[in-house]
mmCIF file of C-alpha atoms in Angstrom:
data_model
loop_
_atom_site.group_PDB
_atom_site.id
_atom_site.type_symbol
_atom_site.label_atom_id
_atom_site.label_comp_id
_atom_site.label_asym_id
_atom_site.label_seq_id
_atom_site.Cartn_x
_atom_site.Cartn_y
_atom_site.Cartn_z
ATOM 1 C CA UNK T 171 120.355 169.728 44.537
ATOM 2 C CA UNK T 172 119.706 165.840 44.903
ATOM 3 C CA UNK T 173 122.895 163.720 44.207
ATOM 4 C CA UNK T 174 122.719 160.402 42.007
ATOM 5 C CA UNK T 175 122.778 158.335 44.442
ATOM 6 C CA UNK T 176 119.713 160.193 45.996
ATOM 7 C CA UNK T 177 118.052 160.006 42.970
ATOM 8 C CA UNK T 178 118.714 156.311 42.224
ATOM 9 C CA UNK T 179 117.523 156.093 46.411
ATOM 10 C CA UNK T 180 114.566 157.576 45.507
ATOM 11 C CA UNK T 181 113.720 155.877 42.327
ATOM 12 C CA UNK T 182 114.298 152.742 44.286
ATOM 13 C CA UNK T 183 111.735 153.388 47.675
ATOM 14 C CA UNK T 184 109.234 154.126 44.901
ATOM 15 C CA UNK T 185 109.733 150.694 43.461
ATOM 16 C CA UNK T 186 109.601 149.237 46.556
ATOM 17 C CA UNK T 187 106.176 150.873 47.594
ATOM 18 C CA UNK T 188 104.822 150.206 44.372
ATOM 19 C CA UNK T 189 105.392 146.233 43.899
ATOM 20 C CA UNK T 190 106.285 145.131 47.727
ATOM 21 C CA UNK T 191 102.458 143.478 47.668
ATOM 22 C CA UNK T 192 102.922 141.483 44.601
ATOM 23 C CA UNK T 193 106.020 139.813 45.694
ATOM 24 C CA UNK T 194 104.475 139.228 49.123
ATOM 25 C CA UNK T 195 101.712 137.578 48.577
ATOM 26 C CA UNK T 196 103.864 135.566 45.200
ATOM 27 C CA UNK T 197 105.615 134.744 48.676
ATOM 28 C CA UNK T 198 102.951 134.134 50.736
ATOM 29 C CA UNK T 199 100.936 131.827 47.855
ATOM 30 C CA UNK T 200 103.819 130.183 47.484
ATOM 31 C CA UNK T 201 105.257 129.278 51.237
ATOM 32 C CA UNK T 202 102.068 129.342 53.182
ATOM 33 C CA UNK T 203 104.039 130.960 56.011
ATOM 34 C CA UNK T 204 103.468 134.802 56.904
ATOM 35 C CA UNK T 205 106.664 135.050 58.908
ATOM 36 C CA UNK T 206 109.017 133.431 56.315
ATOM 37 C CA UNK T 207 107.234 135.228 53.271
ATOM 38 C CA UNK T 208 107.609 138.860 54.780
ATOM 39 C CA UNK T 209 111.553 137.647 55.357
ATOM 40 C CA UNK T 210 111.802 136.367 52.192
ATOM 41 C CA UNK T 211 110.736 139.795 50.898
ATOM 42 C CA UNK T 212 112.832 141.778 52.712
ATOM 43 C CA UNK T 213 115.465 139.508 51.186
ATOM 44 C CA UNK T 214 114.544 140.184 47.976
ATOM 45 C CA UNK T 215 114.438 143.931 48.131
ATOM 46 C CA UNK T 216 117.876 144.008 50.083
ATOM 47 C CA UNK T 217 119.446 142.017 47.355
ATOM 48 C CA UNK T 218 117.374 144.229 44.615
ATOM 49 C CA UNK T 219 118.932 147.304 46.241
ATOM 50 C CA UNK T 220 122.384 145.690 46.209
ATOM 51 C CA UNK T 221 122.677 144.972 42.572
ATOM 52 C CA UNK T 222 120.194 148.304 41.579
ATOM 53 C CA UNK T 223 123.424 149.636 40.046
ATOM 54 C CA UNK T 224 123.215 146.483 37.728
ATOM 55 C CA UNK T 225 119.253 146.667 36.616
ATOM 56 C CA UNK T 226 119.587 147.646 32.947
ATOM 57 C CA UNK T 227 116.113 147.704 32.211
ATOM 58 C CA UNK T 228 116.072 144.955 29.841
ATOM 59 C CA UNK T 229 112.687 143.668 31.366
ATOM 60 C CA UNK T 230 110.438 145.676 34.277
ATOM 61 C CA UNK T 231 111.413 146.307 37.517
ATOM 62 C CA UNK T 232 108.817 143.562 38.437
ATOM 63 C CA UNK T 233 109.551 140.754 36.282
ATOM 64 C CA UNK T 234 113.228 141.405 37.926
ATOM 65 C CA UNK T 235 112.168 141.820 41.279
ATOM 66 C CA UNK T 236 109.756 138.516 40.614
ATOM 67 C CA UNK T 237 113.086 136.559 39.065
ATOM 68 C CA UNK T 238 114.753 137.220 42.562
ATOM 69 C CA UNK T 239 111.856 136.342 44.277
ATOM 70 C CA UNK T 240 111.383 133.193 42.611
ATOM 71 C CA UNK T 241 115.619 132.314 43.549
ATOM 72 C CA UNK T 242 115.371 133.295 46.666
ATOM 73 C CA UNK T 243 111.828 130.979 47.624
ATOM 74 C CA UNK T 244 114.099 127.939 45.305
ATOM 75 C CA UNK T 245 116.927 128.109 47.661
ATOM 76 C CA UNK T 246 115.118 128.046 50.844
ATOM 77 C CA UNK T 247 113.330 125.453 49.990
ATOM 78 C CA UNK T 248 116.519 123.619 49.215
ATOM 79 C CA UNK T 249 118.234 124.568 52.117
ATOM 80 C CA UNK T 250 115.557 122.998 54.125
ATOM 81 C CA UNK T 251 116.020 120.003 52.764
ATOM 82 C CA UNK T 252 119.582 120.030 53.263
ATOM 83 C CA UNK T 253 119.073 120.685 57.006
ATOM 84 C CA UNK T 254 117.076 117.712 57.547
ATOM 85 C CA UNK T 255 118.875 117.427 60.890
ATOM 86 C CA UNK T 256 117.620 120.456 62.192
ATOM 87 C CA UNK T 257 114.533 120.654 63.864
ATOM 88 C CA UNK T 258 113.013 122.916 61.848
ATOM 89 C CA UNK T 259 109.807 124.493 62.693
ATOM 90 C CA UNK T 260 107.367 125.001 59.953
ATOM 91 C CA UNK T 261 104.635 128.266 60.027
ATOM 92 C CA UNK T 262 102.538 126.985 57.362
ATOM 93 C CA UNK T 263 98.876 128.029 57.396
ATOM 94 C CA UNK T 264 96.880 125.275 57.294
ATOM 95 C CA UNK T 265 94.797 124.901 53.867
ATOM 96 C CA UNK T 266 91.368 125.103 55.948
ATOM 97 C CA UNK T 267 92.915 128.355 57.210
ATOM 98 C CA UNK T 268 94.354 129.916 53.679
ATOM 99 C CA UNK T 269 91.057 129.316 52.421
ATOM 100 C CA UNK T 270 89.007 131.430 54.526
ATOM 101 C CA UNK T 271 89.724 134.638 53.052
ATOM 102 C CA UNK T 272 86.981 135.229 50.716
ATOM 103 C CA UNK T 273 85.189 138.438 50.062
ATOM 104 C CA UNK T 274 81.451 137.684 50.715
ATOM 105 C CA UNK T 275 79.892 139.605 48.185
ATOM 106 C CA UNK T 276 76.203 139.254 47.353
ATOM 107 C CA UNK T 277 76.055 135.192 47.844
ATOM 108 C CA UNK T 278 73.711 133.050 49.722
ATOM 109 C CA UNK T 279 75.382 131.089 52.993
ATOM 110 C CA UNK T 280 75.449 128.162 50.908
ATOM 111 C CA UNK T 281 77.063 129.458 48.125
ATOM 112 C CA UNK T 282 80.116 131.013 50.505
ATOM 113 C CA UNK T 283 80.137 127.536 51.633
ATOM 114 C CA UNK T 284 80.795 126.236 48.289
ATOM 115 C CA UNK T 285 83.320 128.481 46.735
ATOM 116 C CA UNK T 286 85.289 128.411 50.490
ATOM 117 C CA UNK T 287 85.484 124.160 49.579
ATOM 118 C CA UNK T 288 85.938 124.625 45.947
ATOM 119 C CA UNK T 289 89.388 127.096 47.018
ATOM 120 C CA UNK T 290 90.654 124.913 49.575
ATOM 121 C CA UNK T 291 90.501 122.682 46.744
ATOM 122 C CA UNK T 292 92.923 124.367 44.847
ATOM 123 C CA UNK T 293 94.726 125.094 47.667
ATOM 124 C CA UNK T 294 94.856 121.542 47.830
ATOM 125 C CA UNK T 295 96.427 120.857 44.206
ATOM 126 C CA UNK T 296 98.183 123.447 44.449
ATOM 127 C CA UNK T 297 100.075 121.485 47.450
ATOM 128 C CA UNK T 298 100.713 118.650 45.076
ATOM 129 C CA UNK T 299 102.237 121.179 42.299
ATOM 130 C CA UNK T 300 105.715 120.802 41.730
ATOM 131 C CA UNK T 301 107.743 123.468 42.695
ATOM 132 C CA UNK T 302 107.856 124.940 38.889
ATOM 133 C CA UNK T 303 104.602 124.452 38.244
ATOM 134 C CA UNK T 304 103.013 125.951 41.509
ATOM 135 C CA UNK T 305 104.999 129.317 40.396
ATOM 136 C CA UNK T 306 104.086 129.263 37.098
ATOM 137 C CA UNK T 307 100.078 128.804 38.101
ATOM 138 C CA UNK T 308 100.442 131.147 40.776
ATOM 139 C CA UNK T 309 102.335 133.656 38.531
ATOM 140 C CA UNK T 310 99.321 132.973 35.972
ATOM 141 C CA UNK T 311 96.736 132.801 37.947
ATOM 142 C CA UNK T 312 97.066 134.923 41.363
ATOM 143 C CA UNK T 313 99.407 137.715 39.701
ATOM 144 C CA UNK T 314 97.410 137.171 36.007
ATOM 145 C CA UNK T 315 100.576 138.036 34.576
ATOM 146 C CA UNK T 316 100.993 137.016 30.442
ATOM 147 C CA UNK T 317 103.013 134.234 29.343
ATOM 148 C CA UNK T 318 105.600 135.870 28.217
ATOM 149 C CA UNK T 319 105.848 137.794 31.591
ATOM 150 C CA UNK T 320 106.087 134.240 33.516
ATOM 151 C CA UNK T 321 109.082 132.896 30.770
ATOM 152 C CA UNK T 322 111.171 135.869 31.460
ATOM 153 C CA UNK T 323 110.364 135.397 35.356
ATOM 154 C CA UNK T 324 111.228 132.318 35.500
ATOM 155 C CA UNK T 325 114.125 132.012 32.793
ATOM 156 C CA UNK T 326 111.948 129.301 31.047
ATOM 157 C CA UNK T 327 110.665 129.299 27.814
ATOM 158 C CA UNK T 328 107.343 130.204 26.825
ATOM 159 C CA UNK T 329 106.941 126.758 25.789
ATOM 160 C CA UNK T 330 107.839 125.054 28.461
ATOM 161 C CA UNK T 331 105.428 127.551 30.701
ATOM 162 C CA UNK T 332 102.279 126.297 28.609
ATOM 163 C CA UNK T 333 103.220 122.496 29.177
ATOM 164 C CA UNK T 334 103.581 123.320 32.977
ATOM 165 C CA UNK T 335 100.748 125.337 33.194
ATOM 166 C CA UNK T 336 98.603 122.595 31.345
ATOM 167 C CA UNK T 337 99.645 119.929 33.423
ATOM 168 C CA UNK T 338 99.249 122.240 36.803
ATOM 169 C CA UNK T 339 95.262 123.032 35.741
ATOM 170 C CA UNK T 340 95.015 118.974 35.082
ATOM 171 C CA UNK T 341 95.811 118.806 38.669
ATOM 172 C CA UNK T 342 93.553 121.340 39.829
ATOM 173 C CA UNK T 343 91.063 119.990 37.778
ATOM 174 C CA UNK T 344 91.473 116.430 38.547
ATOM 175 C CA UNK T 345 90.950 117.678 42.710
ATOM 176 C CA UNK T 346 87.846 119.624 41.301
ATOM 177 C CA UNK T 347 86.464 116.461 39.647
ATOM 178 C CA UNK T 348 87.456 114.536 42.949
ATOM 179 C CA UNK T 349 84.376 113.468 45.247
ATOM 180 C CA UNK T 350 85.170 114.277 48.866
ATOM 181 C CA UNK S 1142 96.178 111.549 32.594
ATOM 182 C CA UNK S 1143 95.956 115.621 30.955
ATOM 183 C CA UNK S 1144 96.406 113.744 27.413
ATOM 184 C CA UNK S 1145 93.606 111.468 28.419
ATOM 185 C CA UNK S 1146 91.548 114.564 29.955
ATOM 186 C CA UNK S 1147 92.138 116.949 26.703
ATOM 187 C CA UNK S 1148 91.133 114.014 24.599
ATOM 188 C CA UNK S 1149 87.986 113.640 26.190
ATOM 189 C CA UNK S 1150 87.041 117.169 25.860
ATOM 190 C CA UNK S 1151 87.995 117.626 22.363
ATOM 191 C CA UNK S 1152 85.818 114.335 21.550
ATOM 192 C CA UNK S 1153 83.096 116.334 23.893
ATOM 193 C CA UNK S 1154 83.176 118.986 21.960
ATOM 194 C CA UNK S 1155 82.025 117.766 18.509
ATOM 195 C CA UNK S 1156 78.722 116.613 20.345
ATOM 196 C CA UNK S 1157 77.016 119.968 21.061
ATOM 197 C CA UNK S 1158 75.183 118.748 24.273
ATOM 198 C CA UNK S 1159 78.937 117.858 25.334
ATOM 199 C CA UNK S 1160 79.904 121.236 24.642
ATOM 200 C CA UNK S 1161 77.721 123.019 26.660
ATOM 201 C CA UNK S 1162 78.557 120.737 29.646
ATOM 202 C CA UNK S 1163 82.117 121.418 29.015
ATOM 203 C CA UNK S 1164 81.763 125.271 28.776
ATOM 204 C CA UNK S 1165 79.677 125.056 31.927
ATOM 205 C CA UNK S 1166 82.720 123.295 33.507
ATOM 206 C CA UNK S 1167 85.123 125.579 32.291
ATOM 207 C CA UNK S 1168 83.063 128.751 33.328
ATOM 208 C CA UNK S 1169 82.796 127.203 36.673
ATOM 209 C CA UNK S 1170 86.802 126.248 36.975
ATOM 210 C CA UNK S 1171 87.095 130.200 36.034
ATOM 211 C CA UNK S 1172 84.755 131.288 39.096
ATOM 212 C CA UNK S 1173 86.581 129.121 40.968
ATOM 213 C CA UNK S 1174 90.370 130.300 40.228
ATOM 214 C CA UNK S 1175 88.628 133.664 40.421
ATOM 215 C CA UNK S 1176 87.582 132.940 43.996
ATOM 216 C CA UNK S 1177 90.830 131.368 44.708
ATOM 217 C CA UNK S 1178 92.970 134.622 43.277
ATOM 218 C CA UNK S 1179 90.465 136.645 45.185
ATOM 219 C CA UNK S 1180 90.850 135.198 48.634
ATOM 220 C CA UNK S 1181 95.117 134.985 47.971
ATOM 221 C CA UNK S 1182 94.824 138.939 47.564
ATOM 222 C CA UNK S 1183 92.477 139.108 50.684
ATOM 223 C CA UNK S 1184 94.535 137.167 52.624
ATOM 224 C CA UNK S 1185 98.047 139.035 51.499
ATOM 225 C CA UNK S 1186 96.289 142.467 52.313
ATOM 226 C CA UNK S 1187 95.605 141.491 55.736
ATOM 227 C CA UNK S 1188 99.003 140.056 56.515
ATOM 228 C CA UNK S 1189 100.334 143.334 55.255
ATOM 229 C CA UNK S 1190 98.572 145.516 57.488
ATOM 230 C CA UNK S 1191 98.677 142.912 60.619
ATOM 231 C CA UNK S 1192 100.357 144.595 63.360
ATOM 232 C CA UNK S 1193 103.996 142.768 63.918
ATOM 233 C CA UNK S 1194 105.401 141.697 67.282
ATOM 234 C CA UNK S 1195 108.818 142.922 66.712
ATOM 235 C CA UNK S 1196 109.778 143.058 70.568
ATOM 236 C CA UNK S 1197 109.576 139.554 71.405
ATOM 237 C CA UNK S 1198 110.627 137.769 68.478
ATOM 238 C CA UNK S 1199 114.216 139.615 68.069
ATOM 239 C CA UNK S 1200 115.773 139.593 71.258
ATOM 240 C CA UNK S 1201 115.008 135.707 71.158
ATOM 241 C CA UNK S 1202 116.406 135.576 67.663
ATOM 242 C CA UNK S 1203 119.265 137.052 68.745
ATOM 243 C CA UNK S 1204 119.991 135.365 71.814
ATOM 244 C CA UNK S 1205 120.191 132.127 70.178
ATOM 245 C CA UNK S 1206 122.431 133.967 67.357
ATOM 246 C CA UNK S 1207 125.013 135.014 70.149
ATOM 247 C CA UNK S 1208 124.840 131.490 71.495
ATOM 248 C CA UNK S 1209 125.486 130.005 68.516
ATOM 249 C CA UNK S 1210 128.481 131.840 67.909
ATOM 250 C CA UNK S 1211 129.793 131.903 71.606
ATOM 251 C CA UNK S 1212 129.423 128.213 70.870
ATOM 252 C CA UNK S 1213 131.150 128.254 67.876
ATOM 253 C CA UNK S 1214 133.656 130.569 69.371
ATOM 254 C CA UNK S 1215 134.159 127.662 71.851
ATOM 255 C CA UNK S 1216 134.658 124.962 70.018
ATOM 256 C CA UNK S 1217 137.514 126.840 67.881
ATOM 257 C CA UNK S 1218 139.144 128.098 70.586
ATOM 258 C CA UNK S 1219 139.416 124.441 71.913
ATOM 259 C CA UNK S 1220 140.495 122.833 69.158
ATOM 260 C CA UNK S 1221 143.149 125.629 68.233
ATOM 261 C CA UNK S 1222 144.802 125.046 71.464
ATOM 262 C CA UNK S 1223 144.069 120.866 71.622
ATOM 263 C CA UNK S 1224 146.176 121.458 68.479
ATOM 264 C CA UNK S 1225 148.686 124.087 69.462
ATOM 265 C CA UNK S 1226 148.955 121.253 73.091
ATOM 266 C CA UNK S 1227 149.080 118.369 70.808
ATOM 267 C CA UNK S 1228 152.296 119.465 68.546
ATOM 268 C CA UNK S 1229 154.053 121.019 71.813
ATOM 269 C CA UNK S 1230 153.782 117.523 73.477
ATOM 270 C CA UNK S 1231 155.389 115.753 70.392
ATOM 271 C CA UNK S 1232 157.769 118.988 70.314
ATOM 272 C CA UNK S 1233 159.061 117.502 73.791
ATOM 273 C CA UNK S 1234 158.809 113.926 72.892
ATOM 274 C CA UNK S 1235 161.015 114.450 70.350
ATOM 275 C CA UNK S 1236 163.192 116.316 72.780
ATOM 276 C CA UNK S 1237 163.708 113.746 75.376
ATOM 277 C CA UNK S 1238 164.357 111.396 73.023
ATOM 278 C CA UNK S 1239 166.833 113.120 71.113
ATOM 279 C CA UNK S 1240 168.813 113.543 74.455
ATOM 280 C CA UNK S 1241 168.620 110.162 75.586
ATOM 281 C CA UNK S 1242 169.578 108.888 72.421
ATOM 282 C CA UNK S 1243 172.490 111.722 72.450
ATOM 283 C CA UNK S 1244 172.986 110.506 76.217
ATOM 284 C CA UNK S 1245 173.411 106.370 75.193
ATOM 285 C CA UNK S 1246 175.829 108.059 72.063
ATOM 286 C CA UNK S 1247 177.928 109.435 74.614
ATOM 287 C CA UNK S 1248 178.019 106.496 76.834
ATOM 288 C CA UNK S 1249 179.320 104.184 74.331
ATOM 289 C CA UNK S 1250 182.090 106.439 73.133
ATOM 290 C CA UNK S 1251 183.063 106.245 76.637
ATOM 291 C CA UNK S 1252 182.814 102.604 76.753
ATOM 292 C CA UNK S 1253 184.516 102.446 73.684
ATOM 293 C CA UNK S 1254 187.381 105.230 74.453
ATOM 294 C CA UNK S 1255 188.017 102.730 77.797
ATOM 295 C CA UNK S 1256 188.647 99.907 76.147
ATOM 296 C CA UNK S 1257 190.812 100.983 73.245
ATOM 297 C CA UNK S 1258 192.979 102.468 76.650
ATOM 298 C CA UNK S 1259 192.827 98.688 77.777
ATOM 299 C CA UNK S 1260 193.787 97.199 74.745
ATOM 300 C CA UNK S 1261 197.097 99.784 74.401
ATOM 301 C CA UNK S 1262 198.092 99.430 78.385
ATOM 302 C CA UNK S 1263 197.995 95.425 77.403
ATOM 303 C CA UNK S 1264 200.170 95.839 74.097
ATOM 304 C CA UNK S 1265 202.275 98.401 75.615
ATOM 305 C CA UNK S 1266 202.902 95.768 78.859
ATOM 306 C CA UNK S 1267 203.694 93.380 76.494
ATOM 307 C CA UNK S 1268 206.228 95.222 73.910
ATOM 308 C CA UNK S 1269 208.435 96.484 77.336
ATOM 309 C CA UNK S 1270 209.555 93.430 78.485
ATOM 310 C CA UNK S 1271 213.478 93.593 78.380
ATOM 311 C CA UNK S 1272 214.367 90.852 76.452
ATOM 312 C CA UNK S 1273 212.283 88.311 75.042
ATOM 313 C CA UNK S 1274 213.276 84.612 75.465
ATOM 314 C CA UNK S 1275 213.561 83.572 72.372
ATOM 315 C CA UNK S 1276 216.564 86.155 72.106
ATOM 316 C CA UNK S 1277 218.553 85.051 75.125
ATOM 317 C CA UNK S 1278 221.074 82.597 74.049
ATOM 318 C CA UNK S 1279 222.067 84.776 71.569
ATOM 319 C CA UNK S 1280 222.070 87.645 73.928
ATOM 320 C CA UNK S 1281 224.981 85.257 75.807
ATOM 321 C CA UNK S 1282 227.217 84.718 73.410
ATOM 322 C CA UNK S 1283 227.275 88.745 72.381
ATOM 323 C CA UNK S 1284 228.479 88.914 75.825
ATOM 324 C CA UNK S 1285 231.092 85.994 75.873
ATOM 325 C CA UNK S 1286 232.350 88.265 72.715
ATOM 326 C CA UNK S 1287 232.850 91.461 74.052
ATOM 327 C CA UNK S 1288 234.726 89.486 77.696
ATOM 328 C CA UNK S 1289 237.295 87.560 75.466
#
């Protein structure tokens, strides 16, 4: 017969399986950098396992998991700007590169040309996103998670993710609108 | 600027040739942040399955690790015992000091001690004399005395 904490072991490698994607590639969006988003990840899940004892349920396992995330992504990035001393060595994909994933589907050559500019575009905005904004728009727009969802994430309110969200699409759409 | 931009397109929309140009623009941001959401997922589910180099990233990783802290260990080390040297050398300035200082104390006493001897050989010199002069005559005539 399984013990508790075999259960609770169990319930947790499911959760893992099931929303280890999402978080990566909220990491991934979010950093640019493969190598520090699958050990940001990691970190999230190791700290998620820590304090599983301490989940009450009051919101999903994801918008939890997506709350640590979110810390975890906030702190490196101010730790890195702490160690300005350091040399630090920065993985980022370049935009041309993060843009090249697109499914081909049934477009012309010209038209894969087009939407491949028209994302590095965004990519491109979404460089010049602050840091609450770029995870509210990526929240909103790569995860398509609901309002409410991104407040509870985030710890802001739902108010307060509409004016960022707003003012994140006037970016994107001021770098569509922008000639090359 | 968004104030200025949402102005705009409300003002667009009461034309209805304005409106249509909007909506067009607004279906095409949609295709667009469709494409973009499209090629994030793409890009995430090929990073997942990528194989991973564990082998030569870790032992490097760790190397540096272990010098760090045989570094660190150094440096604490050192400065534990620059300490521990520090406060043992003022331990035995203090030291030689004290016995100097307890060294001229003695000295002193001794100069002191001789003098005070000095001073008493001097009075004592001068209190034995047999008689003093001053007494004489009369020392005479107790003599004359006692003859007649």
């Amino acid at each position: 017969m399984a013990t508790a904490e075999e259960i609770a072991a169990q319930d947790f490698s499911t959760i893992v399986q099931t929303h280890r994607p999402q978080i990566f590639r909220f990491l991934l969006a979010s950093t640019r950098d493969l190598d520090l988003a699958e050990t940001l990840t990691q970190e999230c899940f190791l700290k998620a396992h820590r304090n599983w004892s301490g989940f009450r349920g009051d919101s999903s396992a994801m918008t939890w998991l997506m709350r640590i995330a979110i810390n975890l992504q906030k702190d490196h990035w101010r730790n890195r700007r702490m160690q300005f001393w350091r040399l630090t060595q920065t993985n980022s994909v370049d935009l041309d590169e993060a843009s090249e994933w697109l499914s081909s589907g049934e477009r012309s050559a010209e038209q894969k040309m087009l939407a491949k500019e028209q994302v590095g575009r965004v990519w491109q905005a979404v460089k010049g996103l602050s840091e609450r904004q770029r995870t509210v728009f990526l929240l909103r727009y790569v995860e398509e998670q609901e309002l409410s969802e991104i407040a509870r994430a985030t710890g802001l309110s739902e108010g307060t993710v509409k004016a960022h969200l707003s003012r994140a699409l006037a970016k994107v759409r001021a770098e569509m609108g922008r000639k090359q | 600027m968004s104030t200025k931009n949402s102005a705009d397109r409300k003002s667009a929309l009461d034309e209805p040739a304005g409106r249509t140009e909007l909506e067009e623009q607004e279906a095409a941001l949609k295709q667009v942040l469709a494409d973009f959401r499209c090629s994030v997922h793409a890009w995430s589910d090929s990073a997942m399955s990528r194989p991973r180099p564990v082998s030569s990233a870790a032992p490097h990783r760790i190397w540096r690790r272990a010098l760090g802290w045989a570094l660190g260990c150094v440096l604490v080390a050192g400065g534990v015992s620059g300490s521990i040297y520090e406060r043992h050398h003022q331990q035995e300035l203090a030291r030689i000091a004290a016995v100097r200082q307890a060294q001229q104390q003695r000295l002193a006493a001794e100069q002191r001690a001789r003098e005070e001897e000095d001073l008493l050989a001097k009075v004592d010199s001068d209190v034995s004399r047999e008689v003093p002069s001053a007494m004489e005559p009369l020392a005479r005539l107790m003599a004359e005395g006692e003859t007649r």
